[in-house]
Amino acid sequence: MKRIQSACIMQTLRFQQKDGTGLPAEALLQLNRSEVTRYKAQLEKTRTRHRIDSEEEQSDGAIILRVRKEYNNSASVGDYFD
């Protein structure tokens, strides 16, 4: 019989700027940054165990976020966050 000993999800998220809004580039970049901040706050609010491996701002204004997070709270994350 097999049992999962530990598990996590590794995600790469791309927060893109929204086109066609007519806003200046700096305002669009600020919207992207606030969306990333809301995503991080949501992880904290739901108490999802996670670790952000990298956060990169691209030349086109997109933000790439690489994150490891627990699959669910019933499986151990083992040493994925060490």
mmCIF file of C-alpha atoms in Angstrom:
data_model
loop_
_atom_site.group_PDB
_atom_site.id
_atom_site.type_symbol
_atom_site.label_atom_id
_atom_site.label_comp_id
_atom_site.label_asym_id
_atom_site.label_seq_id
_atom_site.Cartn_x
_atom_site.Cartn_y
_atom_site.Cartn_z
ATOM 1 C CA MET A 1 0.000 0.000 0.000
ATOM 2 C CA LYS A 2 1.337 3.444 -0.839
ATOM 3 C CA ARG A 3 0.891 6.575 1.248
ATOM 4 C CA ILE A 4 1.915 10.127 0.518
ATOM 5 C CA GLN A 5 4.514 11.166 3.045
ATOM 6 C CA SER A 6 4.869 14.761 1.966
ATOM 7 C CA ALA A 7 3.590 16.986 -0.831
ATOM 8 C CA CYS A 8 3.596 20.544 -2.049
ATOM 9 C CA ILE A 9 2.683 22.487 -5.177
ATOM 10 C CA MET A 10 5.340 24.425 -7.047
ATOM 11 C CA GLN A 11 3.766 27.217 -9.086
ATOM 12 C CA THR A 12 5.016 29.889 -11.428
ATOM 13 C CA LEU A 13 2.477 32.705 -11.601
ATOM 14 C CA ARG A 14 2.565 35.521 -14.147
ATOM 15 C CA PHE A 15 0.753 38.697 -13.171
ATOM 16 C CA GLN A 16 0.249 40.517 -16.480
ATOM 17 C CA GLN A 17 -0.711 44.079 -17.090
ATOM 18 C CA LYS A 18 -4.217 44.576 -18.401
ATOM 19 C CA ASP A 19 -4.350 45.995 -21.907
ATOM 20 C CA GLY A 20 -6.793 48.540 -23.224
ATOM 21 C CA THR A 21 -7.367 50.381 -19.964
ATOM 22 C CA GLY A 22 -5.947 53.685 -21.198
ATOM 23 C CA LEU A 23 -3.915 54.087 -18.010
ATOM 24 C CA PRO A 24 -0.283 55.222 -18.041
ATOM 25 C CA ALA A 25 2.420 52.542 -17.757
ATOM 26 C CA GLU A 26 3.286 53.455 -14.157
ATOM 27 C CA ALA A 27 -0.342 53.128 -13.071
ATOM 28 C CA LEU A 28 -0.566 49.707 -14.736
ATOM 29 C CA LEU A 29 2.628 48.630 -12.999
ATOM 30 C CA GLN A 30 1.194 49.776 -9.666
ATOM 31 C CA LEU A 31 -1.955 47.712 -10.334
ATOM 32 C CA ASN A 32 0.228 44.654 -10.968
ATOM 33 C CA ARG A 33 2.158 45.212 -7.762
ATOM 34 C CA SER A 34 -1.035 45.552 -5.758
ATOM 35 C CA GLU A 35 -2.404 42.340 -7.278
ATOM 36 C CA VAL A 36 0.746 40.484 -6.178
ATOM 37 C CA THR A 37 0.398 41.998 -2.704
ATOM 38 C CA ARG A 38 -3.244 40.849 -2.520
ATOM 39 C CA TYR A 39 -2.227 37.322 -3.588
ATOM 40 C CA LYS A 40 0.416 37.160 -0.843
ATOM 41 C CA ALA A 41 -2.056 38.514 1.729
ATOM 42 C CA GLN A 42 -4.566 35.849 0.697
ATOM 43 C CA LEU A 43 -1.962 33.131 1.308
ATOM 44 C CA GLU A 44 -1.384 34.558 4.788
ATOM 45 C CA LYS A 45 -5.093 35.003 5.508
ATOM 46 C CA THR A 46 -5.873 31.390 4.650
ATOM 47 C CA ARG A 47 -2.779 30.292 6.585
ATOM 48 C CA THR A 48 -1.486 28.364 3.608
ATOM 49 C CA ARG A 49 2.073 27.279 4.339
ATOM 50 C CA HIS A 50 4.183 28.662 1.524
ATOM 51 C CA ARG A 51 7.596 29.881 0.495
ATOM 52 C CA ILE A 52 8.222 32.410 -2.247
ATOM 53 C CA ASP A 53 11.291 31.290 -4.164
ATOM 54 C CA SER A 54 11.520 34.346 -6.431
ATOM 55 C CA GLU A 55 9.693 37.448 -7.554
ATOM 56 C CA GLU A 56 10.849 39.070 -10.784
ATOM 57 C CA GLU A 57 9.568 42.154 -12.531
ATOM 58 C CA GLN A 58 9.778 41.796 -16.318
ATOM 59 C CA SER A 59 10.554 44.565 -18.797
ATOM 60 C CA ASP A 60 6.945 44.464 -20.068
ATOM 61 C CA GLY A 61 5.637 45.144 -16.551
ATOM 62 C CA ALA A 62 4.588 41.570 -15.784
ATOM 63 C CA ILE A 63 5.598 40.078 -12.445
ATOM 64 C CA ILE A 64 6.716 36.441 -12.262
ATOM 65 C CA LEU A 65 6.213 34.824 -8.862
ATOM 66 C CA ARG A 66 7.605 31.360 -8.093
ATOM 67 C CA VAL A 67 6.033 29.883 -4.997
ATOM 68 C CA ARG A 68 5.886 26.575 -3.171
ATOM 69 C CA LYS A 69 2.795 25.989 -1.116
ATOM 70 C CA GLU A 70 1.166 23.193 0.775
ATOM 71 C CA TYR A 71 -1.150 20.972 -1.220
ATOM 72 C CA ASN A 72 -3.618 20.687 1.621
ATOM 73 C CA ASN A 73 -3.310 20.824 5.370
ATOM 74 C CA SER A 74 -3.646 17.053 5.819
ATOM 75 C CA ALA A 75 -0.378 16.158 4.064
ATOM 76 C CA SER A 76 2.988 16.983 5.553
ATOM 77 C CA VAL A 77 5.188 19.356 3.565
ATOM 78 C CA GLY A 78 8.264 17.486 4.781
ATOM 79 C CA ASP A 79 11.460 19.376 4.131
ATOM 80 C CA TYR A 80 10.149 21.345 1.117
ATOM 81 C CA PHE A 81 10.265 24.585 3.100
ATOM 82 C CA ASP A 82 13.627 24.061 4.818
#
